[in-house]
Amino acid sequence: SPDVNGMIIKLIRGGRICQAYEVFSILLGKNFIPNIFTCNSILFSLCKSGQSYVTLSLFYSLRKKGFSPNVYSYTAIVLGFSKEGLWKEAYCVLKQMQDEGCMPTVVTYTIVIKFLCIYNKFREAFDIFKAMDKKGCPPDLVTCNVVLHALCYHGSFTEAYNFIQVMQEKGFIPDQFSYSALASGLLKAGFVNKSTDLLSQVIFEGNNTVDVVTLNVYFHSLCCNGKVKKVQGMIKSMMEKGFVPTTITYNTILKGLCKEANTDEALLVFDKFSHGGNEADVVSFNTILSAACKQGNSSLIRRVFTRMGIEGIKLDTIGITCLMQYYGKIGKPQECYTLFKYMILHGHIPSTITYNVLLDSLCKNGFLACAYRIFHEFKNMGNFPDTTSYNILINASISKSDYFFTKHLLTDMYRQGLQPD
RNA sequence: UUCCGGUGCUUAUUAGAG
């Protein structure tokens, strides 16, 4: 049985969750409860895959069989509910664990704070952050980095810089996580040069640990400045000194080249994938596919498909959305809609962007009424609609001089708790 | 405490200005 425990954990580490769960179930069926490390690993991986209610019932049935949970077990379930934005449930588990004398750790709170921020619940996130000291469980550097990342991601840089100040006063020295969070926030907000400058300092002037992620953000910032060639040169010479790029490094370059409309060069980089240790992934393919779709380059689209088939990579939501955009662009909204139905049929969940692309494709081809019907059909699925969804419809209504409808859309937008940008 | 938990990087959507 020690071997079985180890086996399950190895399966999980290798990402083979289903097999791990299968083995786990067989053991339970024989009334054998694996050790707590193994049970916790299973609970975590189930929660991470977004099945928190399944996890919860597994948790209860384990307990009936004599499993006694520890703080890791509860933290797993808190993670699951937080990740899905099920806050009532998450808080309930937090309370229940304390009632049972199992105190949350800094990790538990950090998880809750991270997901509260992702769901735009900053007020509550900050309340928990402040309450941690009183609970005898003060924030650590990871907690600070989570908060810092949220601030930067939303473009609140004044607050971010103040926060770093406070961090330092408390003795937390910003590390590579802090700097890459700050730099990528700056990039996202369009402060490209600030991002590059910050990372140049971190990488070349300080004696900081520089890892591949920090470098990837740095390369990204250079690419945003049109310096792809420079990046390619740097990587080449760094590799001679032992630097090992990742697939993300290459994908960043791919995107940079595509943005310069240099798809030929991009394809060359793409070909090098198979030679190095890195393999092209679905992001690499989507990057090329997106460029091909924007150019209306159908032969390149076909080449990407062929290649994906050979490498056994399946189209995902983003890839299909690119194609939908292509069909909208070449005046075939019906094909766009067909693809949309295809993706649902094949079990892909459309994202808000997918819905928006569909709406825009219909609107741009003169089917505003149809777009509005679909808008209603999918309203409140996930985050849809967002501000962009309304912008698309409003733009179409104005093009048709249907200002009555424009006004209706604006009213509806406020009713959804959204504001014009 | 050689087996369990938390932080940073890459791909898709609208308008205007240039």
Coordinates of C-alpha atoms (C1' of nucleotides) in Angstrom, one line a residue:
Chain A
S1 CA 0.0 0.0 0.0
P2 CA 2.9 2.5 0.4
D3 CA 3.5 2.0 -3.3
V4 CA -0.1 2.8 -4.1
N5 CA 0.0 6.0 -2.2
G6 CA 3.2 7.0 -4.1
M7 CA 1.7 6.0 -7.4
I8 CA -1.4 8.2 -6.9
I9 CA 0.7 11.2 -6.1
K10 CA 3.0 10.6 -9.1
L11 CA 0.0 10.4 -11.4
I12 CA -1.3 13.7 -10.0
R13 CA 2.1 15.3 -10.5
G14 CA 2.1 14.1 -14.1
G15 CA -1.3 15.7 -14.6
R16 CA -3.0 12.4 -14.9
I17 CA -5.9 13.3 -12.6
C18 CA -8.4 10.9 -14.0
Q19 CA -6.2 7.8 -13.6
A20 CA -5.2 8.9 -10.2
Y21 CA -8.9 9.3 -9.2
E22 CA -9.6 5.9 -10.7
V23 CA -7.0 4.1 -8.6
F24 CA -8.2 6.1 -5.6
S25 CA -11.8 5.0 -6.2
I26 CA -10.7 1.3 -6.5
L27 CA -9.0 1.5 -3.1
L28 CA -12.0 3.1 -1.5
G29 CA -14.2 0.4 -3.1
K30 CA -12.1 -2.1 -1.2
N31 CA -12.6 -0.1 2.0
F32 CA -8.9 0.9 2.0
I33 CA -8.4 4.6 2.9
P34 CA -5.1 5.9 1.5
N35 CA -3.0 8.0 3.8
I36 CA -3.8 11.7 4.4
F37 CA -1.1 13.0 2.0
T38 CA -2.7 11.0 -0.8
C39 CA -6.3 12.0 0.1
N40 CA -5.3 15.7 0.3
S41 CA -3.6 15.5 -3.1
I42 CA -6.8 14.1 -4.6
L43 CA -8.9 16.7 -2.9
F44 CA -6.6 19.5 -4.3
S45 CA -6.5 18.2 -7.8
L46 CA -10.3 17.8 -7.9
C47 CA -10.8 21.3 -6.6
K48 CA -8.3 22.8 -9.1
S49 CA -10.2 21.2 -11.9
G50 CA -13.3 23.1 -10.8
Q51 CA -15.2 20.3 -9.2
S52 CA -15.6 21.7 -5.7
Y53 CA -19.0 20.2 -5.0
V54 CA -17.8 16.7 -6.1
T55 CA -14.8 17.3 -3.8
L56 CA -17.0 18.2 -0.9
S57 CA -19.1 15.0 -1.2
L58 CA -15.9 13.0 -1.5
F59 CA -14.7 14.8 1.6
Y60 CA -17.8 13.8 3.6
S61 CA -17.8 10.2 2.4
L62 CA -14.1 9.9 3.4
R63 CA -14.9 11.2 6.8
K64 CA -17.6 8.6 7.2
K65 CA -15.0 6.0 6.5
G66 CA -12.8 7.3 9.2
F67 CA -10.6 9.9 7.4
S68 CA -9.7 12.7 9.7
P69 CA -9.0 15.9 7.7
N70 CA -6.3 18.4 8.5
V71 CA -5.7 22.0 7.5
Y72 CA -4.5 20.9 4.0
S73 CA -7.8 19.1 3.4
Y74 CA -9.9 22.1 4.3
T75 CA -7.6 24.4 2.4
A76 CA -8.2 22.3 -0.7
I77 CA -11.9 22.8 -0.5
V78 CA -11.6 26.5 0.3
L79 CA -9.5 26.8 -2.9
G80 CA -12.1 25.0 -4.9
F81 CA -15.0 27.1 -3.8
S82 CA -13.0 30.3 -4.1
K83 CA -11.8 29.5 -7.6
E84 CA -15.4 29.1 -8.7
G85 CA -16.5 32.3 -7.0
L86 CA -18.8 30.3 -4.6
W87 CA -18.2 32.7 -1.7
K88 CA -21.0 31.6 0.6
E89 CA -19.6 28.0 0.4
A90 CA -16.0 29.1 0.8
Y91 CA -16.7 31.2 3.9
C92 CA -18.8 28.4 5.3
V93 CA -15.9 26.0 5.0
L94 CA -13.5 28.6 6.5
K95 CA -15.9 28.9 9.5
Q96 CA -16.5 25.2 9.8
M97 CA -12.8 24.3 10.0
Q98 CA -12.3 26.8 12.8
D99 CA -15.3 25.5 14.6
E100 CA -13.6 22.1 14.5
G101 CA -10.5 23.6 15.9
C102 CA -8.5 23.5 12.6
M103 CA -7.1 26.9 12.2
P104 CA -6.5 28.3 8.7
T105 CA -2.9 29.1 7.8
V106 CA -1.4 32.0 5.9
V107 CA -1.8 29.8 2.8
T108 CA -5.5 29.4 3.3
Y109 CA -6.0 33.1 3.6
T110 CA -3.8 33.9 0.7
I111 CA -5.8 31.6 -1.5
V112 CA -9.0 33.4 -0.5
I113 CA -7.5 36.8 -1.1
K114 CA -6.2 35.8 -4.5
F115 CA -9.5 34.7 -5.8
L116 CA -11.5 37.5 -4.2
C117 CA -9.2 39.8 -6.2
I118 CA -9.8 37.8 -9.4
Y119 CA -13.5 38.3 -8.8
N120 CA -13.1 42.0 -8.3
K121 CA -14.0 41.8 -4.6
F122 CA -11.1 44.0 -3.5
R123 CA -13.0 45.3 -0.4
E124 CA -13.4 41.9 1.0
A125 CA -9.9 40.8 0.0
F126 CA -8.4 43.8 1.8
D127 CA -10.6 43.1 4.9
I128 CA -9.2 39.6 5.1
F129 CA -5.7 40.9 4.5
K130 CA -6.0 43.3 7.5
A131 CA -7.7 40.7 9.7
M132 CA -4.8 38.2 9.2
D133 CA -2.6 39.9 11.9
K134 CA -5.4 39.7 14.5
K135 CA -5.9 36.0 13.7
G136 CA -2.2 35.4 14.6
C137 CA -1.5 34.6 11.0
P138 CA 0.3 37.6 9.4
P139 CA 0.7 37.9 5.7
D140 CA 4.0 36.7 4.2
L141 CA 5.8 37.6 1.0
V142 CA 3.5 35.4 -1.1
T143 CA 0.4 37.1 0.3
C144 CA 2.0 40.4 -0.5
N145 CA 2.8 39.4 -4.0
V146 CA -0.8 38.2 -4.5
V147 CA -2.1 41.7 -3.5
L148 CA 0.6 43.4 -5.5
H149 CA -0.3 41.4 -8.5
A150 CA -4.0 42.3 -8.2
L151 CA -3.1 46.0 -7.9
C152 CA -0.8 46.0 -10.9
Y153 CA -3.2 43.8 -13.0
H154 CA -5.9 46.4 -12.5
G155 CA -3.6 49.3 -13.3
S156 CA -3.6 50.8 -9.7
F157 CA 0.1 51.7 -9.8
T158 CA 0.0 54.5 -7.2
E159 CA -1.4 52.0 -4.7
A160 CA 1.0 49.4 -5.9
Y161 CA 4.0 51.5 -5.3
N162 CA 2.7 52.5 -1.9
F163 CA 2.1 48.9 -1.1
I164 CA 5.7 48.0 -2.0
Q165 CA 6.8 50.7 0.4
V166 CA 4.7 49.2 3.2
M167 CA 6.0 45.8 2.3
Q168 CA 9.6 46.9 2.7
E169 CA 8.8 48.6 6.0
K170 CA 7.6 45.3 7.2
G171 CA 10.8 43.7 6.1
F172 CA 9.6 42.0 2.9
I173 CA 12.1 42.5 0.1
P174 CA 10.4 42.4 -3.3
D175 CA 11.5 39.4 -5.2
Q176 CA 11.2 38.2 -8.8
F177 CA 7.5 37.5 -8.4
S178 CA 7.0 41.1 -7.2
Y179 CA 8.9 42.6 -10.1
S180 CA 7.4 40.5 -12.8
A181 CA 3.9 41.2 -11.5
L182 CA 4.7 44.9 -11.5
A183 CA 6.3 44.8 -14.9
S184 CA 3.6 42.9 -16.6
G185 CA 0.9 45.1 -15.1
L186 CA 2.8 48.1 -16.5
L187 CA 2.9 46.4 -19.9
K188 CA -0.8 45.6 -19.8
A189 CA -1.6 49.2 -19.0
G190 CA 0.5 50.3 -22.0
F191 CA 3.4 51.7 -20.0
V192 CA 5.8 49.7 -22.2
N193 CA 8.9 51.7 -21.5
K194 CA 8.4 51.8 -17.8
S195 CA 8.1 48.1 -17.8
T196 CA 11.3 47.6 -19.9
D197 CA 13.2 50.1 -17.7
L198 CA 12.2 48.4 -14.5
L199 CA 13.2 45.0 -15.7
S200 CA 16.5 46.2 -17.2
Q201 CA 17.4 47.5 -13.7
V202 CA 16.3 44.2 -12.0
I203 CA 18.1 42.1 -14.5
F204 CA 21.3 44.0 -15.3
E205 CA 21.9 46.3 -12.3
G206 CA 20.9 44.6 -9.1
N207 CA 22.1 41.3 -7.8
N208 CA 18.6 39.8 -8.0
T209 CA 17.9 36.3 -8.9
V210 CA 16.8 36.4 -12.5
D211 CA 14.6 33.5 -13.6
V212 CA 13.1 32.6 -17.0
V213 CA 9.7 34.2 -16.1
T214 CA 11.3 37.6 -15.4
L215 CA 13.2 37.3 -18.6
N216 CA 10.0 36.4 -20.5
V217 CA 8.3 39.5 -19.3
Y218 CA 11.3 41.5 -20.3
F219 CA 11.3 40.0 -23.7
H220 CA 7.6 40.7 -24.0
S221 CA 8.2 44.3 -23.2
L222 CA 10.9 44.6 -25.8
C223 CA 8.6 42.9 -28.4
C224 CA 5.9 45.5 -27.6
N225 CA 8.4 48.1 -28.6
G226 CA 9.1 46.4 -31.9
K227 CA 12.4 45.0 -30.8
V228 CA 11.9 41.4 -31.7
K229 CA 15.2 41.2 -33.6
K230 CA 17.0 42.4 -30.6
V231 CA 15.2 39.8 -28.4
Q232 CA 16.2 37.0 -30.8
G233 CA 19.8 38.1 -30.7
M234 CA 19.8 38.3 -26.9
I235 CA 18.3 34.9 -26.6
K236 CA 20.8 33.4 -29.0
S237 CA 23.8 34.7 -27.0
M238 CA 22.3 33.9 -23.7
M239 CA 21.7 30.3 -24.8
E240 CA 25.4 30.0 -25.4
K241 CA 25.9 30.9 -21.7
G242 CA 23.4 28.3 -20.6
F243 CA 20.0 30.1 -20.7
V244 CA 17.2 27.7 -21.4
P245 CA 14.2 29.3 -23.0
T246 CA 10.7 27.9 -22.5
T247 CA 7.8 27.5 -24.9
I248 CA 6.5 30.8 -23.6
T249 CA 9.7 32.5 -24.6
Y250 CA 9.2 31.3 -28.1
N251 CA 5.5 32.1 -28.1
T252 CA 6.4 35.7 -27.1
I253 CA 8.7 36.0 -30.1
L254 CA 6.1 34.4 -32.4
K255 CA 3.6 37.0 -31.4
G256 CA 6.1 39.8 -31.8
L257 CA 6.9 38.7 -35.3
C258 CA 3.2 38.3 -36.2
K259 CA 2.6 41.8 -35.0
E260 CA 5.2 43.0 -37.4
A261 CA 3.3 41.2 -40.1
N262 CA 6.3 39.0 -40.5
T263 CA 4.5 35.6 -40.6
D264 CA 7.2 34.1 -42.8
E265 CA 9.8 34.7 -40.1
A266 CA 7.3 33.5 -37.5
L267 CA 6.9 30.3 -39.4
L268 CA 10.7 29.8 -39.4
V269 CA 10.8 30.2 -35.6
F270 CA 7.9 27.8 -35.5
D271 CA 9.9 25.2 -37.4
K272 CA 12.7 25.5 -34.9
F273 CA 10.4 24.3 -32.2
S274 CA 10.7 20.7 -33.2
H275 CA 14.5 20.9 -33.1
G276 CA 15.0 22.4 -29.6
G277 CA 13.7 20.8 -26.4
N278 CA 10.5 22.9 -26.6
E279 CA 7.5 21.8 -28.4
A280 CA 4.9 24.1 -30.0
D281 CA 1.7 24.1 -27.9
V282 CA -1.8 25.2 -28.6
V283 CA -0.8 28.8 -27.8
S284 CA 1.9 28.8 -30.5
F285 CA -0.7 27.5 -33.0
N286 CA -3.3 30.1 -31.9
T287 CA -0.7 32.8 -32.4
I288 CA -0.1 31.9 -36.0
L289 CA -3.7 31.1 -36.6
S290 CA -4.8 34.5 -35.3
A291 CA -2.4 36.3 -37.6
A292 CA -3.5 34.2 -40.6
C293 CA -7.2 35.0 -39.8
K294 CA -6.5 38.7 -39.4
Q295 CA -4.7 38.7 -42.8
G296 CA -7.6 36.7 -44.3
N297 CA -4.8 34.3 -45.4
S298 CA -6.8 31.1 -46.0
S299 CA -3.8 29.1 -47.3
L300 CA -1.9 29.8 -44.1
I301 CA -5.0 28.8 -42.1
R302 CA -5.0 25.5 -43.9
R303 CA -1.3 25.0 -43.2
V304 CA -1.8 25.6 -39.5
F305 CA -4.6 23.0 -39.5
T306 CA -2.5 20.4 -41.2
R307 CA 0.3 20.9 -38.8
M308 CA -2.0 20.7 -35.8
G309 CA -3.3 17.5 -37.1
I310 CA 0.2 16.1 -37.4
E311 CA 1.2 17.2 -33.9
G312 CA -2.0 16.0 -32.4
I313 CA -3.1 19.4 -31.1
K314 CA -6.8 20.1 -31.0
L315 CA -8.4 23.4 -31.7
D316 CA -9.5 25.1 -28.4
T317 CA -12.0 27.9 -27.7
I318 CA -9.4 30.6 -28.6
G319 CA -8.5 29.0 -32.0
I320 CA -12.2 28.6 -32.9
T321 CA -12.8 32.2 -31.9
C322 CA -10.1 33.3 -34.3
L323 CA -11.7 31.4 -37.1
M324 CA -15.1 32.8 -36.3
Q325 CA -13.5 36.3 -36.6
Y326 CA -12.1 35.3 -39.9
Y327 CA -15.6 34.3 -41.2
G328 CA -17.1 37.5 -40.0
K329 CA -14.4 39.4 -41.7
I330 CA -14.8 37.8 -45.1
G331 CA -18.5 38.4 -45.0
K332 CA -19.7 34.9 -44.0
P333 CA -21.6 35.4 -40.7
Q334 CA -23.5 32.2 -41.2
E335 CA -20.3 30.2 -41.2
C336 CA -19.3 32.1 -38.0
Y337 CA -22.5 31.0 -36.4
T338 CA -22.0 27.4 -37.6
L339 CA -18.6 27.3 -35.9
F340 CA -20.1 28.7 -32.8
K341 CA -22.6 25.9 -32.6
Y342 CA -19.9 23.4 -33.5
M343 CA -17.8 24.5 -30.5
I344 CA -20.7 24.1 -28.1
L345 CA -21.5 20.7 -29.6
H346 CA -18.0 19.6 -29.0
G347 CA -18.0 20.6 -25.4
H348 CA -16.1 23.9 -25.5
I349 CA -17.4 26.6 -23.3
P350 CA -17.6 29.8 -25.3
S351 CA -15.9 32.7 -23.6
T352 CA -17.2 36.3 -23.4
I353 CA -14.9 37.1 -26.2
T354 CA -16.4 34.3 -28.3
Y355 CA -19.8 35.8 -27.8
N356 CA -18.5 39.2 -28.7
V357 CA -16.9 38.0 -31.9
L358 CA -20.1 36.4 -32.9
L359 CA -22.1 39.5 -32.2
D360 CA -19.7 41.7 -34.1
S361 CA -19.6 39.4 -37.0
L362 CA -23.4 39.5 -37.3
C363 CA -23.6 43.3 -36.7
K364 CA -20.9 44.1 -39.3
N365 CA -22.7 42.0 -41.8
G366 CA -26.1 43.7 -41.3
F367 CA -27.7 41.3 -38.8
L368 CA -28.2 43.5 -35.8
A369 CA -31.6 42.0 -35.0
C370 CA -30.2 38.5 -35.1
A371 CA -27.3 39.6 -33.0
Y372 CA -29.6 41.0 -30.4
R373 CA -31.6 37.7 -30.2
I374 CA -28.4 35.8 -29.6
F375 CA -27.4 38.4 -27.1
H376 CA -30.5 37.6 -25.1
E377 CA -30.1 33.9 -25.5
F378 CA -26.7 33.9 -23.8
K379 CA -27.1 36.8 -21.5
N380 CA -25.6 36.0 -18.0
M381 CA -23.6 33.1 -19.2
G382 CA -20.4 33.5 -17.3
N383 CA -19.2 37.1 -17.5
F384 CA -21.2 37.8 -20.7
P385 CA -22.2 40.5 -21.5
D386 CA -19.3 42.9 -20.7
T387 CA -18.7 46.5 -21.8
T388 CA -17.4 45.4 -25.1
S389 CA -20.5 43.4 -25.9
Y390 CA -22.6 46.6 -25.4
N391 CA -20.1 48.6 -27.4
I392 CA -20.5 46.3 -30.3
L393 CA -24.3 46.5 -30.3
I394 CA -24.3 50.3 -29.6
N395 CA -21.9 50.8 -32.5
A396 CA -24.2 48.9 -34.8
S397 CA -27.3 50.7 -33.7
I398 CA -25.7 54.0 -34.3
S399 CA -24.6 52.9 -37.8
K400 CA -28.2 52.2 -38.5
S401 CA -29.3 55.5 -37.0
D402 CA -31.5 53.6 -34.6
Y403 CA -31.0 55.9 -31.7
F404 CA -34.0 54.6 -29.9
F405 CA -32.3 51.2 -29.7
T406 CA -29.0 52.9 -28.7
K407 CA -30.8 54.4 -25.7
H408 CA -32.4 51.1 -24.8
L409 CA -29.0 49.4 -24.9
L410 CA -27.5 52.1 -22.6
T411 CA -30.3 51.7 -20.1
D412 CA -29.9 47.9 -20.2
M413 CA -26.1 48.3 -19.7
Y414 CA -26.5 50.2 -16.5
R415 CA -29.1 47.7 -15.4
Q416 CA -26.4 45.0 -15.8
G417 CA -24.1 47.1 -13.5
L418 CA -21.9 48.1 -16.4
Q419 CA -20.7 51.5 -17.3
P420 CA -19.7 52.9 -20.7
D421 CA -16.0 53.2 -21.2
Chain B
rU1 C1' 9.6 16.3 8.8
rU2 C1' 13.5 13.0 1.2
rC3 C1' 5.6 11.6 -0.2
rC4 C1' 0.1 16.7 0.4
rG5 C1' -1.5 23.3 -0.2
rG6 C1' -0.7 29.5 -1.9
rU7 C1' 2.3 34.3 -5.7
rG8 C1' 4.8 36.4 -11.5
rC9 C1' 5.4 35.4 -18.0
rU10 C1' 2.9 34.0 -24.0
rU11 C1' -2.5 33.4 -27.9
rA12 C1' -8.7 35.5 -29.6
rU13 C1' -13.2 40.6 -29.3
rU14 C1' -15.5 46.7 -30.1
rA15 C1' -14.9 52.3 -31.1
rG16 C1' -12.2 56.8 -31.6
rA17 C1' -7.4 59.4 -32.5
rG18 C1' -2.9 58.9 -35.3

